[in-house]
Short mmCIF file of C-alpha atoms and ligand atoms in Angstrom, two decimals:
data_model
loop_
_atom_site.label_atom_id
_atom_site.label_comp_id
_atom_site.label_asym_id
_atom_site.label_seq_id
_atom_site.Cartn_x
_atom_site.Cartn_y
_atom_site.Cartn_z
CA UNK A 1 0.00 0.00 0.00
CA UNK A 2 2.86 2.46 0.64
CA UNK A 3 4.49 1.98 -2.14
CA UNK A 4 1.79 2.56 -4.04
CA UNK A 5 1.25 5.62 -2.36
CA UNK A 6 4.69 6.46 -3.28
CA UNK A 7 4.25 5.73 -6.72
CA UNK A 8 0.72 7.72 -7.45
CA UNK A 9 2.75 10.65 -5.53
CA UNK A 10 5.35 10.47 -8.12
CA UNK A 11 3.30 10.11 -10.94
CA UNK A 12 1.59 12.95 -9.59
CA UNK A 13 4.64 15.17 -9.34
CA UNK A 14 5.72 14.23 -12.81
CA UNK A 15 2.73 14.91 -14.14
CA UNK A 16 2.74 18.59 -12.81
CA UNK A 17 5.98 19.11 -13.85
CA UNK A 18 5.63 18.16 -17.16
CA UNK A 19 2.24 20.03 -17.04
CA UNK A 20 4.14 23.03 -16.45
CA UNK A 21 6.97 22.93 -19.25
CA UNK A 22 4.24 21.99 -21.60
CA UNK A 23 2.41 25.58 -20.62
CA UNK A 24 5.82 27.15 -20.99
CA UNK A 25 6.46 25.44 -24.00
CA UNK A 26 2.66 26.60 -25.66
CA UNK A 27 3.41 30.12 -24.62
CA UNK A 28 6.98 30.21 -26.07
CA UNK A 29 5.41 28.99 -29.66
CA UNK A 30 2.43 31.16 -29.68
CA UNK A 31 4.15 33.93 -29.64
CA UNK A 32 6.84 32.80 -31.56
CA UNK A 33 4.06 31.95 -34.34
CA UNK A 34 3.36 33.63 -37.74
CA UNK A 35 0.45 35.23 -36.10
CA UNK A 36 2.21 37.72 -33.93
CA UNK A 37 4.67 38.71 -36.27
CA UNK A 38 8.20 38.91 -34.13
CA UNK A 39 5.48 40.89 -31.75
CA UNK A 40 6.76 44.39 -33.51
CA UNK A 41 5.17 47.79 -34.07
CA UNK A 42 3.99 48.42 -37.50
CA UNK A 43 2.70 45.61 -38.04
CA UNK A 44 0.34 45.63 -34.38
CA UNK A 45 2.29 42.21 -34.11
CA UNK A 46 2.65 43.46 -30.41
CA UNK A 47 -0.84 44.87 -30.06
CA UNK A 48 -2.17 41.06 -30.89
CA UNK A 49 0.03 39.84 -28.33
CA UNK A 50 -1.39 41.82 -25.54
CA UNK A 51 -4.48 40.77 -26.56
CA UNK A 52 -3.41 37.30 -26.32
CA UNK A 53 -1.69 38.14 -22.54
CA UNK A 54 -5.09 39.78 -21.56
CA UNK A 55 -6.86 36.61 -22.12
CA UNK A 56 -4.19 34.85 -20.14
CA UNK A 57 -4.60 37.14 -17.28
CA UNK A 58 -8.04 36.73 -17.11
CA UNK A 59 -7.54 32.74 -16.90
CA UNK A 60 -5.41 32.97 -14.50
CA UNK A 61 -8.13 34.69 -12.93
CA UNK A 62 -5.36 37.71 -12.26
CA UNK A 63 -7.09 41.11 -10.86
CA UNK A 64 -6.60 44.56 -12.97
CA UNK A 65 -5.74 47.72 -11.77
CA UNK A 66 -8.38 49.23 -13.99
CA UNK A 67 -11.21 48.50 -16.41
CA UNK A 68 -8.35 46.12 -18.25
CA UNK A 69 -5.29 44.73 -18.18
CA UNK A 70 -4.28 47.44 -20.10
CA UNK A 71 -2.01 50.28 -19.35
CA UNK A 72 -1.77 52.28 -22.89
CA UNK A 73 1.41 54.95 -24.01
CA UNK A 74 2.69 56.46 -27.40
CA UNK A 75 6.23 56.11 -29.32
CA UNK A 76 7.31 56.82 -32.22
CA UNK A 77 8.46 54.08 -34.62
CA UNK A 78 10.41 53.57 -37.61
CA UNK A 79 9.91 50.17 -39.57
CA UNK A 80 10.79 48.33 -42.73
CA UNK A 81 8.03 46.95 -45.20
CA UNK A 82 7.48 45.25 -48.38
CA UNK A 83 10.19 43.87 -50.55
CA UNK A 84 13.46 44.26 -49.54
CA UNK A 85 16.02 44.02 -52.43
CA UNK A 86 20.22 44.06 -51.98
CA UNK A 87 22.11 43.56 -55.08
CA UNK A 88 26.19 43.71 -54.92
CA UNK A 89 28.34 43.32 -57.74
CA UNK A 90 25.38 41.98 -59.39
CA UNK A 91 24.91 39.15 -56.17
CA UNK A 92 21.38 39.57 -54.68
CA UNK A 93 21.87 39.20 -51.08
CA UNK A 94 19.17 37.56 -49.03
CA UNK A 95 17.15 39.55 -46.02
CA UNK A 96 17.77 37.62 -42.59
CA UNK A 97 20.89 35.44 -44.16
CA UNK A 98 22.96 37.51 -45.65
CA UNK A 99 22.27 41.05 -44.11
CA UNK A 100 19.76 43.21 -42.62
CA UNK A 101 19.01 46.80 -43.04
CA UNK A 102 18.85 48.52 -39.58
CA UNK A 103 15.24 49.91 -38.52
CA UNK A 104 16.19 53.65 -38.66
CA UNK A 105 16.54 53.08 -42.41
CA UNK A 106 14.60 55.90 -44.69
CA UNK A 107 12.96 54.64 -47.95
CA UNK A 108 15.66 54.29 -51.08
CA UNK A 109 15.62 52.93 -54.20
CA UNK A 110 19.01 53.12 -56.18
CA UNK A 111 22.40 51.81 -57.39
CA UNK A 112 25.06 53.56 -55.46
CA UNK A 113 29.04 53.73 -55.98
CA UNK A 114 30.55 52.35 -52.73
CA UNK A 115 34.25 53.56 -51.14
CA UNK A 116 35.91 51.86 -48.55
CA UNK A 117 36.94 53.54 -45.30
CA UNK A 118 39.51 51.67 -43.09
CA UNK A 119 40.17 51.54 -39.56
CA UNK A 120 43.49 53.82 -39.51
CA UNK A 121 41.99 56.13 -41.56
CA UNK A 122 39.39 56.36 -38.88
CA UNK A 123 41.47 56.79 -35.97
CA UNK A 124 43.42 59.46 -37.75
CA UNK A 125 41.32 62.30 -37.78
CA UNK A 126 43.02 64.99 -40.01
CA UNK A 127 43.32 61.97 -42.88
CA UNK A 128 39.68 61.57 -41.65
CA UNK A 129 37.91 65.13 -41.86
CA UNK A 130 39.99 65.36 -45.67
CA UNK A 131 38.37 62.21 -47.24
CA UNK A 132 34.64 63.26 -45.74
CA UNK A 133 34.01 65.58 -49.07
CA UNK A 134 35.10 62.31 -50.47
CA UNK A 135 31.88 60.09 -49.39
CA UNK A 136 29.25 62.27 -51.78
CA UNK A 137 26.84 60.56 -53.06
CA UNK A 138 28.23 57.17 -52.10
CA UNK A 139 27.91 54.04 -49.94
CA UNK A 140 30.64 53.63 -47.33
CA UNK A 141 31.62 50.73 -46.64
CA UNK A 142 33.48 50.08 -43.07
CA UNK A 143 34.57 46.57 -41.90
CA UNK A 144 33.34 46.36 -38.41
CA UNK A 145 35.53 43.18 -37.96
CA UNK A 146 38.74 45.25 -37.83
CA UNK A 147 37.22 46.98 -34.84
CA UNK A 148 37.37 43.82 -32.04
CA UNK A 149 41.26 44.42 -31.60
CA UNK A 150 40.60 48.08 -30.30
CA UNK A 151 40.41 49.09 -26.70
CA UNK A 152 39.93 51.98 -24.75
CA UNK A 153 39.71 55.27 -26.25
CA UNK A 154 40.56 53.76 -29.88
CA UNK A 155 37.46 51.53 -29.82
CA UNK A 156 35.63 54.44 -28.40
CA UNK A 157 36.18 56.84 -31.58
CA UNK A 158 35.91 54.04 -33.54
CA UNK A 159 32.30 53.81 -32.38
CA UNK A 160 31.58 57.25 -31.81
CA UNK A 161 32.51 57.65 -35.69
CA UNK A 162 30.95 55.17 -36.78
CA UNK A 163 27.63 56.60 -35.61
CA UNK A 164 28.09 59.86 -36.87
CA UNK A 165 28.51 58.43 -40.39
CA UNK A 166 25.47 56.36 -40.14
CA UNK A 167 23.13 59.02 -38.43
CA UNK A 168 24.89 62.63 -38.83
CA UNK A 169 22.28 65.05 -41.06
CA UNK A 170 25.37 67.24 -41.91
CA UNK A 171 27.36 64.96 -44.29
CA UNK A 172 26.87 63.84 -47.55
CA UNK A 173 26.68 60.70 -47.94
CA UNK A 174 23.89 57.83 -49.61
CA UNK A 175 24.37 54.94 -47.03
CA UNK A 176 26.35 52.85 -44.59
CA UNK A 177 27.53 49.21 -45.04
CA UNK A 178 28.88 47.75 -42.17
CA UNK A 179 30.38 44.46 -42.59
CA UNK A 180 30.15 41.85 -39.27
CA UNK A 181 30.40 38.74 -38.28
CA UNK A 182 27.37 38.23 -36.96
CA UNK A 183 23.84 39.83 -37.79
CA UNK A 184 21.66 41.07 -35.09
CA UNK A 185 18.94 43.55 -34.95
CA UNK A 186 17.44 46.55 -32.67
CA UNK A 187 13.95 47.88 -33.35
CA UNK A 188 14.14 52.05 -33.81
CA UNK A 189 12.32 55.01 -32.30
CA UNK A 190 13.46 57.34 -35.30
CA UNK A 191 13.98 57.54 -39.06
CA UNK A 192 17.49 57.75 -40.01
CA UNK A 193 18.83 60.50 -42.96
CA UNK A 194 20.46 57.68 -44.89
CA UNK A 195 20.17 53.62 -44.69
CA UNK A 196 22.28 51.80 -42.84
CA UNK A 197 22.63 47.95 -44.07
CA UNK A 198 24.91 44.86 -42.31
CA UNK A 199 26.12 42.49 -44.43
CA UNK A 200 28.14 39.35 -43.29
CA UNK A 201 31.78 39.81 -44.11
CA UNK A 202 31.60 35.79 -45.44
CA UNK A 203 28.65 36.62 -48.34
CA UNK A 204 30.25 39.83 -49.04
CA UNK A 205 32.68 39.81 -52.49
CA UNK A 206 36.38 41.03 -51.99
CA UNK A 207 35.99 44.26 -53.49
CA UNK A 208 32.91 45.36 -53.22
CA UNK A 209 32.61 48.06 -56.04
CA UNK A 210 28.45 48.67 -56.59
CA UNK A 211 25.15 48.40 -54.62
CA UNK A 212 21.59 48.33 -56.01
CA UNK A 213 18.96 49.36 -52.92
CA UNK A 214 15.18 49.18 -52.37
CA UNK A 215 13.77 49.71 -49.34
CA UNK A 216 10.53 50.94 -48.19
CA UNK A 217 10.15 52.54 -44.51
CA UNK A 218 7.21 53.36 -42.54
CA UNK A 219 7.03 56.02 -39.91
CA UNK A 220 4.61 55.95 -37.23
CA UNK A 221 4.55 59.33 -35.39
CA UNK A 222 1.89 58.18 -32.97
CA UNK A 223 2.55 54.35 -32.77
CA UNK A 224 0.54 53.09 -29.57
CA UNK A 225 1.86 50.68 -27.49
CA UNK A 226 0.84 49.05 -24.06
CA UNK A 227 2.09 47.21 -21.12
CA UNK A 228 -0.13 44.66 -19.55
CA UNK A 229 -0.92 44.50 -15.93
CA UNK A 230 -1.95 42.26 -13.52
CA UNK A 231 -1.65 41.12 -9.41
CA UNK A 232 -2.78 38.93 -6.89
CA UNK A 233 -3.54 40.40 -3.71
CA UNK A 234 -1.48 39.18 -0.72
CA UNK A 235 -1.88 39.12 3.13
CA UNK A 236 -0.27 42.50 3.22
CA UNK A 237 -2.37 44.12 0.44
CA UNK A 238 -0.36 47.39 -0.23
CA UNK A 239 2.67 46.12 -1.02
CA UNK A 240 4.28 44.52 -3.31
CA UNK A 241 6.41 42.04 -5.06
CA UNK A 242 6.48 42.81 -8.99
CA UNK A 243 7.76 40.30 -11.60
CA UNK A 244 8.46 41.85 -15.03
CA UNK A 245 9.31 41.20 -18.33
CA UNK A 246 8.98 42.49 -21.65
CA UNK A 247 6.62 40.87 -24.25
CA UNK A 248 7.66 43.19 -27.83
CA UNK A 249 10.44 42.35 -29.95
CA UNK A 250 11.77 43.12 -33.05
CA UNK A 251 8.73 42.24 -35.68
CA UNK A 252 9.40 42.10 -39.15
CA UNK A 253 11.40 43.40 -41.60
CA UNK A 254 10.01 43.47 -44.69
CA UNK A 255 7.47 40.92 -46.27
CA UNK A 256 9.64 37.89 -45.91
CA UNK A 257 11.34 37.57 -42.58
CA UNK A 258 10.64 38.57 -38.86
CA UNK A 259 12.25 38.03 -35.88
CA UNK A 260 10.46 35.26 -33.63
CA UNK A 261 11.74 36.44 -30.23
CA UNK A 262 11.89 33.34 -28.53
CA UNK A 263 14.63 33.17 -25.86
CA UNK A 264 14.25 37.30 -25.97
CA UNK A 265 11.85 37.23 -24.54
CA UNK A 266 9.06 34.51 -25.02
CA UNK A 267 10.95 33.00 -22.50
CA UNK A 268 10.67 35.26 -19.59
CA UNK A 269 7.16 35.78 -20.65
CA UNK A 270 6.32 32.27 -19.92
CA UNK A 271 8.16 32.29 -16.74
CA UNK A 272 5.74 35.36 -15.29
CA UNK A 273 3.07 33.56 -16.59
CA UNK A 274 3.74 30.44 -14.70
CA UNK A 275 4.55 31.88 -11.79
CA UNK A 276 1.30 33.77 -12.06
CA UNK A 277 -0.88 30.57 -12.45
CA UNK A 278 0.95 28.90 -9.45
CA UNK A 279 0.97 31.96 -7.52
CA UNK A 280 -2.91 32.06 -8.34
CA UNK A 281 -3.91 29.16 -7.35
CA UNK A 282 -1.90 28.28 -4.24
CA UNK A 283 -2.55 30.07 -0.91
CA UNK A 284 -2.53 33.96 -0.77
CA UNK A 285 1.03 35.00 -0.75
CA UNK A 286 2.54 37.56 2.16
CA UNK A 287 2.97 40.45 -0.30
CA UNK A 288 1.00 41.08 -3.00
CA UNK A 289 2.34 40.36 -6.34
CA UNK A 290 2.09 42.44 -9.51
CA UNK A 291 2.63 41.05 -13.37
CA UNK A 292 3.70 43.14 -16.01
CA UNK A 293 4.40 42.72 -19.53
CA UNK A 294 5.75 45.73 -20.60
CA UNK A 295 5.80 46.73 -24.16
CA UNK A 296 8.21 48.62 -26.53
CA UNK A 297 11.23 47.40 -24.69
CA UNK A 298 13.50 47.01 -28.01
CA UNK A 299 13.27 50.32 -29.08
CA UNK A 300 14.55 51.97 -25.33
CA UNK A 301 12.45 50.45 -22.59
CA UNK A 302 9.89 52.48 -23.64
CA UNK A 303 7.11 50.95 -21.89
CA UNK A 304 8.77 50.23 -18.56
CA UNK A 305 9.92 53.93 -18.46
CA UNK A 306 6.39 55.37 -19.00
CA UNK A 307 4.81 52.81 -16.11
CA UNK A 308 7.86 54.09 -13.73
CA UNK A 309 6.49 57.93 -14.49
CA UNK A 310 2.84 56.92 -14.19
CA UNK A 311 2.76 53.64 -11.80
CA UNK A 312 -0.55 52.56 -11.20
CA UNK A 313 0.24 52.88 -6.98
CA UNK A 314 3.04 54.53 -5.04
CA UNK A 315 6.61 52.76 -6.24
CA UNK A 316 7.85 53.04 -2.52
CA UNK A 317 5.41 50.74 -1.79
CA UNK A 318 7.32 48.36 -4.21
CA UNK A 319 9.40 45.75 -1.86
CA UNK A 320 11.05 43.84 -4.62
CA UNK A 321 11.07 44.08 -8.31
CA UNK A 322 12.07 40.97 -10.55
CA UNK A 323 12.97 41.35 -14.22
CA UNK A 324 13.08 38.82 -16.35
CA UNK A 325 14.43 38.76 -19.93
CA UNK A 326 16.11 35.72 -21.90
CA UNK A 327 15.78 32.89 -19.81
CA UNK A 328 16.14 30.43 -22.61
CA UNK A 329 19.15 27.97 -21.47
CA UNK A 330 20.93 28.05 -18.09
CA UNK A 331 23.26 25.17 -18.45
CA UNK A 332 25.41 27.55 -17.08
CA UNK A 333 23.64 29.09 -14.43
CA UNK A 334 21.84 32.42 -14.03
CA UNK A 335 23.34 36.40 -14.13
CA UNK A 336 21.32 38.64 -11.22
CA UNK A 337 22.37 42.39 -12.56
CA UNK A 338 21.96 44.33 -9.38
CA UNK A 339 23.37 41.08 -7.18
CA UNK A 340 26.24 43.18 -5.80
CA UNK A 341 24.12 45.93 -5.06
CA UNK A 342 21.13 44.19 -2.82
CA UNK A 343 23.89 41.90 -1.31
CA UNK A 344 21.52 40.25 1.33
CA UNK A 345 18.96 39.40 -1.34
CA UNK A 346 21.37 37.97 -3.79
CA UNK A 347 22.36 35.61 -0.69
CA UNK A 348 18.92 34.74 -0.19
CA UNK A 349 18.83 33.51 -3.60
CA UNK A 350 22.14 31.94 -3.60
CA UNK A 351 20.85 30.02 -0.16
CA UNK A 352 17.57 28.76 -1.74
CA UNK A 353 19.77 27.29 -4.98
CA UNK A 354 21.90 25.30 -3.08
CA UNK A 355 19.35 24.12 -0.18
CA UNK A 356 17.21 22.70 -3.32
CA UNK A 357 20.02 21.98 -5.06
CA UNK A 358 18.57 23.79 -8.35
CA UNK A 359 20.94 25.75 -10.91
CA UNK A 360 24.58 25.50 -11.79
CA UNK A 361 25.56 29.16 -10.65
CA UNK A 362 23.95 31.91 -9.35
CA UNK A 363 25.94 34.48 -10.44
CA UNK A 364 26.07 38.09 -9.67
CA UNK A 365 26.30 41.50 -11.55
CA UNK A 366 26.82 45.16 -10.66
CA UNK A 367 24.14 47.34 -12.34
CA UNK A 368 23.38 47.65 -15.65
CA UNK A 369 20.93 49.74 -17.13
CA UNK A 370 20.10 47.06 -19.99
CA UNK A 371 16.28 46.24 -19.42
CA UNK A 372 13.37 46.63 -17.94
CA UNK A 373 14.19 47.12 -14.08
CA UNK A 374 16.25 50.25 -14.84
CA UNK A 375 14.09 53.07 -14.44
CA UNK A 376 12.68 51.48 -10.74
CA UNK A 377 15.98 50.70 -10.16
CA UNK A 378 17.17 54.53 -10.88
CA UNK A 379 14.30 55.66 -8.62
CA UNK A 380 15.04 53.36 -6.13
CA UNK A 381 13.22 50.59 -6.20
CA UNK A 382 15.11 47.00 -5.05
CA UNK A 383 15.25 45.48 -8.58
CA UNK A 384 17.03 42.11 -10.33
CA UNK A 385 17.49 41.78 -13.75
CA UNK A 386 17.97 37.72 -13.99
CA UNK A 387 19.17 36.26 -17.21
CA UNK A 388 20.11 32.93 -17.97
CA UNK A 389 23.51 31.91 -18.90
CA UNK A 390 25.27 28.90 -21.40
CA UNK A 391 23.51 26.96 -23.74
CA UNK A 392 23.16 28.08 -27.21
CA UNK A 393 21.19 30.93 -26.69
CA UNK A 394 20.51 33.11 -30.20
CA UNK A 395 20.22 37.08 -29.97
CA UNK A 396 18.40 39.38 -31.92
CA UNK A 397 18.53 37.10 -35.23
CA UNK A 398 15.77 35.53 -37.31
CA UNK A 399 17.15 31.84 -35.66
CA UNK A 400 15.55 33.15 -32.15
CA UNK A 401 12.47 30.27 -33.01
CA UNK A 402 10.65 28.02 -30.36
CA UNK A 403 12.34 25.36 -31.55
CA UNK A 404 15.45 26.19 -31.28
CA UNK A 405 15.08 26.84 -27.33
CA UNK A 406 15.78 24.18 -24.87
CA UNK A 407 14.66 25.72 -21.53
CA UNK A 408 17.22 23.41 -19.74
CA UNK A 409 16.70 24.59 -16.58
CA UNK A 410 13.35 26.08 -16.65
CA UNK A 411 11.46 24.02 -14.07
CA UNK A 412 14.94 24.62 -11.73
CA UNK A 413 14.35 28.51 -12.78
CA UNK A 414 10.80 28.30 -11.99
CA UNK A 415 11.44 26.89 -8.22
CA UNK A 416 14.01 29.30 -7.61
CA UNK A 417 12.06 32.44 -8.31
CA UNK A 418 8.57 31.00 -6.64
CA UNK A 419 10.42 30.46 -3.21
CA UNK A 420 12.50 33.73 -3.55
CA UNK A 421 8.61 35.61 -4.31
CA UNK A 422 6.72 33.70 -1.47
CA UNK A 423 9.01 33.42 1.25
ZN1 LIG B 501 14.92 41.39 -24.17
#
């Protein structure tokens, strides 16, 4: 008889735990699907995935602050749409692959004569400031590669050039090529004078000598975003614990790829969700406990700044705020940004790992203004950032799918974070 007690206990356990990954795993491919669109602006790719979180909330049986779920704020935007066409020394590059054209881009459509610029000749600046009449009505083409060698105030000009060429109204100049190693993203709150187009430095001919463009932008001076916000009401009802993430990424670009956001940050959005459901259905916790998905992280933190000027009830009476973005892998542990600052919490945490014998590493960060708890943490409010580390975790790339995410240590994750909230 006791051992079959035993056993129905296990099964039971295994069936919950297995109940939970699969919720994760539906969240992490909804949003990751066709349907939401890389959850961007133009596109209301994000808009349909509040609508989506709403309806979670509400099965969750989560309370609103208001009417909704919904806590609404404007940006501006700058996207790209339609057909995107590359063409260098007659080879037709392809979107997402090859190279990407950066957000801020402005509509073009032309063949362009390209010069090279090279790293000495931008970290001399008199040999610089002669060969600017130079870039008229041409592409420039600058090998970012060349850069990773630099340090210190070399790699700073470096930079700081390089984003005056791309952005700077006062030169003359049709676009920027930048060839890398790697191609990653950013969404973009403004529209740029001139396009600015990666390229990897493998699909990119020797000499590069002409480009063919066409790009189409869209400008949205009154794009409206939202975060969405629910809680639980604890023992002590005015105050609380918040757990945050953001839900947006990076959308499409163009007709033919997006960006599926999975471990950035479908992942973290599952996580709040399933803390939410357990939290929801267990006893009431001590504190209450506020959800948020904020919105329009990618291009600035957008909507986590506007809830930190407008909170819906007094931050001070904020105890701890949890943020949670790309928590994909973990095979090497977990980073806590803010760990050295909120010493005795980051012990806490460290404590409750290695009592349940969960994660790897819980490793800790100074601060880092990188995401979502930045503007509580700036106004004082006891934040984490927690990311997960190892694994092969993609960035900002149109490989960021569902199935490409293993979640390794998501159930270890998952126990860490409910103890750290409820006890
Ligand atoms: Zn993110």
């Amino acid at each position: 008889m006791r051992y079959f007690l035993i056993v129905i206990c296990l099964l039971q356990s295994i069936s919950s735990y297995s109940q939970d990954m699969e919720y994760a795993r539906s969240i992490v491919d909804t949003l990751c699907s066709p349907h939401f669109d890389g959850r961007g602006y133009y596109d209301n790719g994000e808009r349909r995935a509040a609508a989506f979180l709403s309806k979670e909330y509400e099965q969750i049986g989560l309370k609103s602050f208001g009417d909704n779920y919904l806590q609404e704020f404007k940006l501006t935007s700058n996207s790209i749409k339609g057909k995107i066409r590359l063409v260098v020394n007659g080879k037709k590059m392809v979107p997402g692959i090859d190279c990407l054209i950066d957000p801020s881009a402005p509509s073009y459509n032309g063949s362009s004569k390209v010069i090279y610029l090279d790293k000495d000749e931008m970290l001399n600046l008199d040999k610089f400031k002669r060969l600017l009449p130079m870039l008229a009505n041409k592409f420039l083409i600058i090998d970012q590669t060349e850069f990773k060698e630099e340090t210190g105030a070399n790699k700073k000009q470096l930079n700081d050039l390089l984003l005056f060429l791309k952005f700077s109204p006062d030169i003359q100049l049709n676009g920027v090529i930048e060839l890398v190693e790697k191609l990653t993203s950013t969404a973009s709150q403004f529209q740029a004078k001139r396009p600015h187009v990666v390229i990897l430095k493998e699909k990119t001919p020797k000499k590069l000598k002409k480009l063919e463009l066409a790009i189409e932008n869209v400008y949205d001076e009154d794009y409206q975003s939202q975060n969405v916000v629910g809680w639980i009401e604890g023992v002590v009802k005015d105050s609380f614990v918040m757990v945050v993430g953001h839900y947006d990424h990076l959308g499409r670009m163009g007709d033919d790829i997006y960006f599926p956001g999975a471990n950035d940050n479908a992942s973290g959005i599952a996580m709040i969700l399933s803390l939410a459901k357990e939290l929801a259905q267990g006893e009431k916790p001590k504190y209450s406990v506020v959800f948020i998905c904020f919105g329009a992280e990618e291009c600035g933190l957008v909507g986590s700044k506007y809830y930190s000027e407008n909170p819906l009830f007094p931050l001070a009476q904020i105890k701890f705020l949890l943020n949670l973005d790309i928590l994909g892998t973990g095979d090497d542990g977990i980073q806590v940004v803010n760990g050295s600052v909120h010493k005795d919490d980051f012990n806490r945490l460290v404590e409750i790992n290695k009592e349940k014998d969960l994660l790897k590493e819980v490793k800790r960060r100074g601060k880092a203004c990188i995401s979502d708890h930045c503007f509580f943490s700036e106004q004082g409010v006891p934040s984490f950032y927690i990311y997960t580390l190892g694994g092969a975790g993609h960035y900002h790339d149109v490989n960021d799918h569902a199935e490409n995410l293993t979640l390794r240590e998501y159930n270890d994750l998952f126990r860490l974070l409910r103890t750290f909230i409820l006890d």
